[in-house]
mmCIF file of C-alpha atoms in Angstrom:
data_model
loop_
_atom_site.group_PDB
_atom_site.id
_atom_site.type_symbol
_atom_site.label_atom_id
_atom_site.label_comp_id
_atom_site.label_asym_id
_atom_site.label_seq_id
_atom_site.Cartn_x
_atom_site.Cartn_y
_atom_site.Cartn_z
ATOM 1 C CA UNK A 1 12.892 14.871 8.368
ATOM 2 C CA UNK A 2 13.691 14.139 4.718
ATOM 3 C CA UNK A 3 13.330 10.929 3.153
ATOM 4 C CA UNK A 4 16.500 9.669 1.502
ATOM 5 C CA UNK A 5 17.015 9.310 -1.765
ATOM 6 C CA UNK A 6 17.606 5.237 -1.789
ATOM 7 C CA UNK A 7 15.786 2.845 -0.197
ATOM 8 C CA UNK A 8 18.027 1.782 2.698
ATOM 9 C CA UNK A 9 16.578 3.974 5.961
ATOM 10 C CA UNK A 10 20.069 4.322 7.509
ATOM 11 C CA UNK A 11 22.371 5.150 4.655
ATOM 12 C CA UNK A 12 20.535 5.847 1.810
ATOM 13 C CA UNK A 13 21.455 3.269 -0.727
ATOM 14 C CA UNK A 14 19.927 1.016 -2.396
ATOM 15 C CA UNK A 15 18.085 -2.570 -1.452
ATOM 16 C CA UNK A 16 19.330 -5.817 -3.343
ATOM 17 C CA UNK A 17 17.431 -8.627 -3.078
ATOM 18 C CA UNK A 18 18.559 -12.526 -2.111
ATOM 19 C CA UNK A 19 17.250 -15.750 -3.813
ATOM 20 C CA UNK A 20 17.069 -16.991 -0.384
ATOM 21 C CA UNK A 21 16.189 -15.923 2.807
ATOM 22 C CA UNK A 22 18.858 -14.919 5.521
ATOM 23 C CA UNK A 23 19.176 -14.011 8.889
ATOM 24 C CA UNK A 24 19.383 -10.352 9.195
ATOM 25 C CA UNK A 25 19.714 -8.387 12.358
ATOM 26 C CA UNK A 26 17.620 -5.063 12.297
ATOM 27 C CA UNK A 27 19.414 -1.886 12.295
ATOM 28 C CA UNK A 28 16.818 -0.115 14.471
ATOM 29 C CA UNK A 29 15.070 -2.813 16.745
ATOM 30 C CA UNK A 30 18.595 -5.157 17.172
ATOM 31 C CA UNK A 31 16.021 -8.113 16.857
ATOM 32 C CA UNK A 32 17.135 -11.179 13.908
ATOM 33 C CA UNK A 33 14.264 -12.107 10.831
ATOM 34 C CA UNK A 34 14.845 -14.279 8.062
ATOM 35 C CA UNK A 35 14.842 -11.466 5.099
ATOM 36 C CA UNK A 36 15.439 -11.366 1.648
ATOM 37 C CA UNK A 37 16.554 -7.848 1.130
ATOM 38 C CA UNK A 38 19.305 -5.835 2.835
ATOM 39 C CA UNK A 39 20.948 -2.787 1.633
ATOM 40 C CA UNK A 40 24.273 -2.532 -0.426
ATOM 41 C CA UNK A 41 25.669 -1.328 2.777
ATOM 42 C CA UNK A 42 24.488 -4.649 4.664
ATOM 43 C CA UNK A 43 21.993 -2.549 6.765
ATOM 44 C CA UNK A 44 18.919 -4.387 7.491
ATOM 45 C CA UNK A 45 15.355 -2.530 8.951
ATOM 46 C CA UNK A 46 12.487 -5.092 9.563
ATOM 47 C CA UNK A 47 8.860 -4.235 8.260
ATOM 48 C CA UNK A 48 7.715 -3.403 11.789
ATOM 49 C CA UNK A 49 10.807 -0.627 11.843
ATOM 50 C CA UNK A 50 10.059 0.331 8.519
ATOM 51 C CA UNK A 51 6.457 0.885 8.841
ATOM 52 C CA UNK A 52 6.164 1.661 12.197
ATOM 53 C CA UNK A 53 5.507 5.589 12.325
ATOM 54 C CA UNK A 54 4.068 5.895 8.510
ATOM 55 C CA UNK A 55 1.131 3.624 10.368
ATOM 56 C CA UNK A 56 0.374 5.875 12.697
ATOM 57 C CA UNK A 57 0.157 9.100 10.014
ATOM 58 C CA UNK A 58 -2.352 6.396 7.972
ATOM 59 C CA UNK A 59 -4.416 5.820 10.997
ATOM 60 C CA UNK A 60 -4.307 9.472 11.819
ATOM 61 C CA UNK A 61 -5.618 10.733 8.447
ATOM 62 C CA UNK A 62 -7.872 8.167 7.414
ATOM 63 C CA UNK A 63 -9.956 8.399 10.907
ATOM 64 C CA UNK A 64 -10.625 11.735 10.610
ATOM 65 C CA UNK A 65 -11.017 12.843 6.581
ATOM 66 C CA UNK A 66 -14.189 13.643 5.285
ATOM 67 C CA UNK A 67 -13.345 13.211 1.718
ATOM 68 C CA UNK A 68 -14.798 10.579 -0.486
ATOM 69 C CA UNK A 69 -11.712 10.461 -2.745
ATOM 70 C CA UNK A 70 -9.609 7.466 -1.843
ATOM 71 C CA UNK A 71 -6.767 8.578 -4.390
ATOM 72 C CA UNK A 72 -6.915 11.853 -2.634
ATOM 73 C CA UNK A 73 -6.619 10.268 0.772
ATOM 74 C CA UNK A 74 -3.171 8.299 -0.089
ATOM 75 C CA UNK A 75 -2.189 11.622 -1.794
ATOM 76 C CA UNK A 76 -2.270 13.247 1.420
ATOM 77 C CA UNK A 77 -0.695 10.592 3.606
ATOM 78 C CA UNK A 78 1.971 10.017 0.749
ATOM 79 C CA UNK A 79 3.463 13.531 1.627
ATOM 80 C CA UNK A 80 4.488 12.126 5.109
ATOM 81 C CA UNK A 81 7.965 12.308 5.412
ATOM 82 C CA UNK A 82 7.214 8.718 7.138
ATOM 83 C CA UNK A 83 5.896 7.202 4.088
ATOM 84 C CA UNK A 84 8.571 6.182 1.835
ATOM 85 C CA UNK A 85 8.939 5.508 -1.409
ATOM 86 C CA UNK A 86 8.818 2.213 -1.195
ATOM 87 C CA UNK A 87 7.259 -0.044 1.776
ATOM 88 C CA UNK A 88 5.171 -2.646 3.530
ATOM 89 C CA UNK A 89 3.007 0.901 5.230
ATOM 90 C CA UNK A 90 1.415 0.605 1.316
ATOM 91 C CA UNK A 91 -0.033 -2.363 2.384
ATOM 92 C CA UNK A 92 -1.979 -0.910 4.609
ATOM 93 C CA UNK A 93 -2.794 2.477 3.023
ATOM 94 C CA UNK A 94 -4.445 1.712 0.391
ATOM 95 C CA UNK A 95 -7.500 -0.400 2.497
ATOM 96 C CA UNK A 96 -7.596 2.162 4.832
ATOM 97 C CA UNK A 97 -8.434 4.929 2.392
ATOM 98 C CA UNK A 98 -10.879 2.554 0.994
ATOM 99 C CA UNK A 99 -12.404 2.084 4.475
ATOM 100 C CA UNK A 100 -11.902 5.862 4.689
ATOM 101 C CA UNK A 101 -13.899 6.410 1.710
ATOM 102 C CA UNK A 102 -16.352 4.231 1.801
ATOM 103 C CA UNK A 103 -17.402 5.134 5.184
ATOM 104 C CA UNK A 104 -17.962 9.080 4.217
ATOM 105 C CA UNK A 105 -19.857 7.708 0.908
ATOM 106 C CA UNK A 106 -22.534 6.173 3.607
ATOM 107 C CA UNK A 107 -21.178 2.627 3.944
ATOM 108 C CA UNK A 108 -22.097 0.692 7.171
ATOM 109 C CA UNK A 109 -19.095 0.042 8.740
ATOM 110 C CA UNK A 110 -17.229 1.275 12.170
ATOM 111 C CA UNK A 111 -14.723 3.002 10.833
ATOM 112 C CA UNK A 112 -12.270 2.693 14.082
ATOM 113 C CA UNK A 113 -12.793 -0.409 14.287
ATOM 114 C CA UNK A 114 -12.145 -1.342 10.264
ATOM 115 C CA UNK A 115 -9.080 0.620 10.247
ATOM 116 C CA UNK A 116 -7.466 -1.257 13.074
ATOM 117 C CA UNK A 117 -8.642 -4.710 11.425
ATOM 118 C CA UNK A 118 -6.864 -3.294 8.415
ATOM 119 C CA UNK A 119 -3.813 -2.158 10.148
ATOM 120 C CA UNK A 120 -3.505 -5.891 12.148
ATOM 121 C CA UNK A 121 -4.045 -7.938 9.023
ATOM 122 C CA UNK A 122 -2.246 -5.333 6.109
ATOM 123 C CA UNK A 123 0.911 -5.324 8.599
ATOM 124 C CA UNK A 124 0.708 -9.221 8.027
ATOM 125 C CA UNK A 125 1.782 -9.005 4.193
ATOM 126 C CA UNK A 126 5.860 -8.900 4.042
ATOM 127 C CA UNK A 127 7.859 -6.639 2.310
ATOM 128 C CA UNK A 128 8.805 -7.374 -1.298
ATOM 129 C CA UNK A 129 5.996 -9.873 -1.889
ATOM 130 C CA UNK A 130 5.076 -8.359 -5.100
ATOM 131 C CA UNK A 131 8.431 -10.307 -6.107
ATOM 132 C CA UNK A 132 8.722 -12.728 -3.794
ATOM 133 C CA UNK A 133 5.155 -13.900 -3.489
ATOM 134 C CA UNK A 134 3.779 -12.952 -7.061
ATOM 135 C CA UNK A 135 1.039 -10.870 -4.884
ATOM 136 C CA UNK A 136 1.585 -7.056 -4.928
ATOM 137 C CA UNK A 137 0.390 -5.992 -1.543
ATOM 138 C CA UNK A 138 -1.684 -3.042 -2.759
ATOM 139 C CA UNK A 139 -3.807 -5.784 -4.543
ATOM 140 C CA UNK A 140 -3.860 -7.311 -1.348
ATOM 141 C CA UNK A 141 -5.126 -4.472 0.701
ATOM 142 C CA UNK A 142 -7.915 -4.459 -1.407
ATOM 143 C CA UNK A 143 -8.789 -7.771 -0.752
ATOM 144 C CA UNK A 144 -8.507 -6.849 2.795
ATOM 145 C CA UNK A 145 -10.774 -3.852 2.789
ATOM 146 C CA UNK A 146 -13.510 -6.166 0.752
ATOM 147 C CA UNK A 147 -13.256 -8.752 3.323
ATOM 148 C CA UNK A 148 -14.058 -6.247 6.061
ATOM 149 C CA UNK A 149 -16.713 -4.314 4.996
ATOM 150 C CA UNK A 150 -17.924 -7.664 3.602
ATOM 151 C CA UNK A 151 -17.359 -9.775 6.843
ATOM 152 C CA UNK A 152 -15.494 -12.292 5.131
ATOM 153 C CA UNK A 153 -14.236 -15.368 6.815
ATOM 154 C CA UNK A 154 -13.060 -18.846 5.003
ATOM 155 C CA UNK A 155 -16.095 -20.452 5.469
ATOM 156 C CA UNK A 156 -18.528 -17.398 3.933
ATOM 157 C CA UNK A 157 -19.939 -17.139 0.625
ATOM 158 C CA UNK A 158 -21.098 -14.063 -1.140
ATOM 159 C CA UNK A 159 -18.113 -12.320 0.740
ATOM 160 C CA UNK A 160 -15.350 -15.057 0.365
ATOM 161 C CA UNK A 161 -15.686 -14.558 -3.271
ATOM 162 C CA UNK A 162 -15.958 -10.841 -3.548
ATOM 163 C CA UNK A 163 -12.615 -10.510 -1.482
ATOM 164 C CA UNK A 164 -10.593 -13.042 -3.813
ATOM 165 C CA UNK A 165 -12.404 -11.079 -6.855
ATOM 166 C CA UNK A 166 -11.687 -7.812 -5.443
ATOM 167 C CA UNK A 167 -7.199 -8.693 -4.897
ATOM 168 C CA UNK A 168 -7.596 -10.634 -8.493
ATOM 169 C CA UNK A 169 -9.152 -8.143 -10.319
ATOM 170 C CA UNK A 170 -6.666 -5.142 -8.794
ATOM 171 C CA UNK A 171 -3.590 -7.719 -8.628
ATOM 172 C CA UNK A 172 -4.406 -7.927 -12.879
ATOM 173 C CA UNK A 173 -4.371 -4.319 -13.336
ATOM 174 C CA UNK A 174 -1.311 -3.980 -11.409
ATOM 175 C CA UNK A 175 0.843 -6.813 -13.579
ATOM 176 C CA UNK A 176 -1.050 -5.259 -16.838
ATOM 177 C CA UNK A 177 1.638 -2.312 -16.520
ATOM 178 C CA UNK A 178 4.724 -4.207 -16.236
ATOM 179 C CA UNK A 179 7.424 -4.233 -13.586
ATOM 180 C CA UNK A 180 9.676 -3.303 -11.742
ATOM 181 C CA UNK A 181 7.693 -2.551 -8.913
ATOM 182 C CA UNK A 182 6.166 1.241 -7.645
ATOM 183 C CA UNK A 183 4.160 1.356 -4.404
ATOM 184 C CA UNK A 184 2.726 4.774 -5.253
ATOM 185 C CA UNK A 185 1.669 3.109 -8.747
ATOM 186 C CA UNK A 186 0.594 0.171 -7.562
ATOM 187 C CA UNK A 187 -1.629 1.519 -5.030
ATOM 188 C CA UNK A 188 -3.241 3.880 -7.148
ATOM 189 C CA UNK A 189 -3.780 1.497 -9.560
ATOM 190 C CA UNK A 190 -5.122 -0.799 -7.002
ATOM 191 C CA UNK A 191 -7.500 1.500 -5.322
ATOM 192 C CA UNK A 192 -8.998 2.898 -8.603
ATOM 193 C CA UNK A 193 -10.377 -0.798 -9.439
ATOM 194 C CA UNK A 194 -11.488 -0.947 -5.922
ATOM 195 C CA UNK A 195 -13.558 1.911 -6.258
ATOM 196 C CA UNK A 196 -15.500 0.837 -9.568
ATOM 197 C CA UNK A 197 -15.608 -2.642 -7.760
ATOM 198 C CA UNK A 198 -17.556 -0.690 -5.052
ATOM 199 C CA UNK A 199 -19.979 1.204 -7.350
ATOM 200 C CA UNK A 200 -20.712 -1.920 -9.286
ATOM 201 C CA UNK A 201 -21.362 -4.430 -6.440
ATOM 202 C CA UNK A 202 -22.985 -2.240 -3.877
ATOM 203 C CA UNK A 203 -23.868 1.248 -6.003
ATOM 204 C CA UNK A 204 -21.785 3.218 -3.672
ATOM 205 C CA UNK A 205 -19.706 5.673 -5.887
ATOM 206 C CA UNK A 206 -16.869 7.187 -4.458
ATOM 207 C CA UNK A 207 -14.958 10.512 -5.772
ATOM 208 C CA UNK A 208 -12.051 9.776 -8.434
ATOM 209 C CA UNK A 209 -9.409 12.480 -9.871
ATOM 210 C CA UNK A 210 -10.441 12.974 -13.318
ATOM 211 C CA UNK A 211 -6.858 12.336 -13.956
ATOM 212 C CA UNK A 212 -4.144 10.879 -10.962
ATOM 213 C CA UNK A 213 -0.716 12.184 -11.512
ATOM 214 C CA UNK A 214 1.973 11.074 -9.292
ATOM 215 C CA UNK A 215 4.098 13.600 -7.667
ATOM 216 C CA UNK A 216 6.527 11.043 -6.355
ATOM 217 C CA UNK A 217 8.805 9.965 -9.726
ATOM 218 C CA UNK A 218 11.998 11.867 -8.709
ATOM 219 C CA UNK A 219 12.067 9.431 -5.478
ATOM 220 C CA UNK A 220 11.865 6.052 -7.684
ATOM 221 C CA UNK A 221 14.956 5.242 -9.571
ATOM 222 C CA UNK A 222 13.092 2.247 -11.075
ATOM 223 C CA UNK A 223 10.094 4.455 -12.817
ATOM 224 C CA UNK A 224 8.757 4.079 -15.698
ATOM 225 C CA UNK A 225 8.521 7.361 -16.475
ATOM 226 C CA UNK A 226 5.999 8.447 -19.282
ATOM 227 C CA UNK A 227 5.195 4.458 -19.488
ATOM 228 C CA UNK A 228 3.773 4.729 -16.316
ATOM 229 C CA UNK A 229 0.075 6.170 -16.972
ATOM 230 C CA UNK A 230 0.312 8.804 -13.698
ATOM 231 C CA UNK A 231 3.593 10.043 -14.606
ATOM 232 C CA UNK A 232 2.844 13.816 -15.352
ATOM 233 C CA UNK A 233 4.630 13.118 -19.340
ATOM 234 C CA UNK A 234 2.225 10.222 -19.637
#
């Protein structure tokens, strides 16, 4: 399998976006959502469609690397032919290679156990909320993978705050390069102030690429090209 050029997982096109939410039947499942985005076309594909099988290659990889690079782990699952481009499976990736990560640097978590937390609550962030919501969902993720290995709840301290610190600080980073959006860019982004959020807070220092170049820009029509600061001209 090969993934298509555009955005739109039937056809090929591209995705335009609504001002308001309508009711969209899925091209895959046949079940109705309210969604803001449908391709040129008119074909629809919920989240669950979307993400469905690039979940289970995230799972997959991140329960059984040994590495300590979380840029390396996305790398790796990014090849998928079942990750696109674009997509809400980002929101879970890039916790789960934390958790990943983090557990082969020595932290104290069960790593089955974290990834499926990550995978239940990651799958809970929609599609397009970068736009829609003003929250990427890479920045997100991070937020999610602080709150678990933190045990974060609503009513916690310590933790509450280094969750809402952790999706702020990698949510600011994100918006500091500009739009439109890029899922590969936004998660590597994201997950590089994770992991100096990790060495400062708990002195666990996971593996980084001395430089991360993204071997994705000829699938993005929106890139920023050598703007973007893991485009190989940048």
């Amino acid at each position: 399998m090969h993934r298509r050029e555009g955005a739109c997982l039937v056809c090929g096109r591209d995705l335009e976006y609504y001002d308001k939410a309508m009711k969209l039947q899925c091209a895959l499942c046949g079940q109705s959502f309210e969604s803001r985005a449908a391709c040129t076309d008119g074909h629809y594909v919920c989240d669950r469609c979307h993400a469905e099988k690039g979940m289970e290659v995230i799972m997959d990889t991140c329960s059984r690397t040994g590495s300590r690079n979380p840029v390396a782990i996305m790398q790796e699952v990014m090849e998928d032919p079942f990750i696109y481009m674009h997509g809400p499976e980002h929101h879970v990736l890039a916790g789960a290679a934390l958790l990943a990560a983090y557990h082969n640097c020595g932290g104290d978590i069960d790593l089955s156990e974290a990834l499926e937390e990550m995978r239940a609550r990651g799958s809970e962030v929609p599609g397009g909320a970068c736009g829609m919501w003003g929250c990427c969902g890479a920045a997100v993720s991070t937020g999610i993978f602080m709150s678990i290995v933190t045990k974060a709840t609503p009513l916690t301290g310590r933790s509450w705050q280094l969750s809402n610190r952790m999706t702020a600080r990698a949510l600011g980073a994100i918006a500091a390069l500009g739009g439109p959006r890029c899922c590969k860019r936004d998660c590597f982004t994201a997950v590089k102030e994770a992991a100096a959020e990790v060495k400062e807070t708990f002195d666990i220092e996971m593996i980084l690429p001395e430089k991360i170049e993204c071997g994705f820009f000829m699938e993005n029509k929106q890139c920023l090209r050598q703007h973007c600061p893991y485009h190989p001209s940048a």
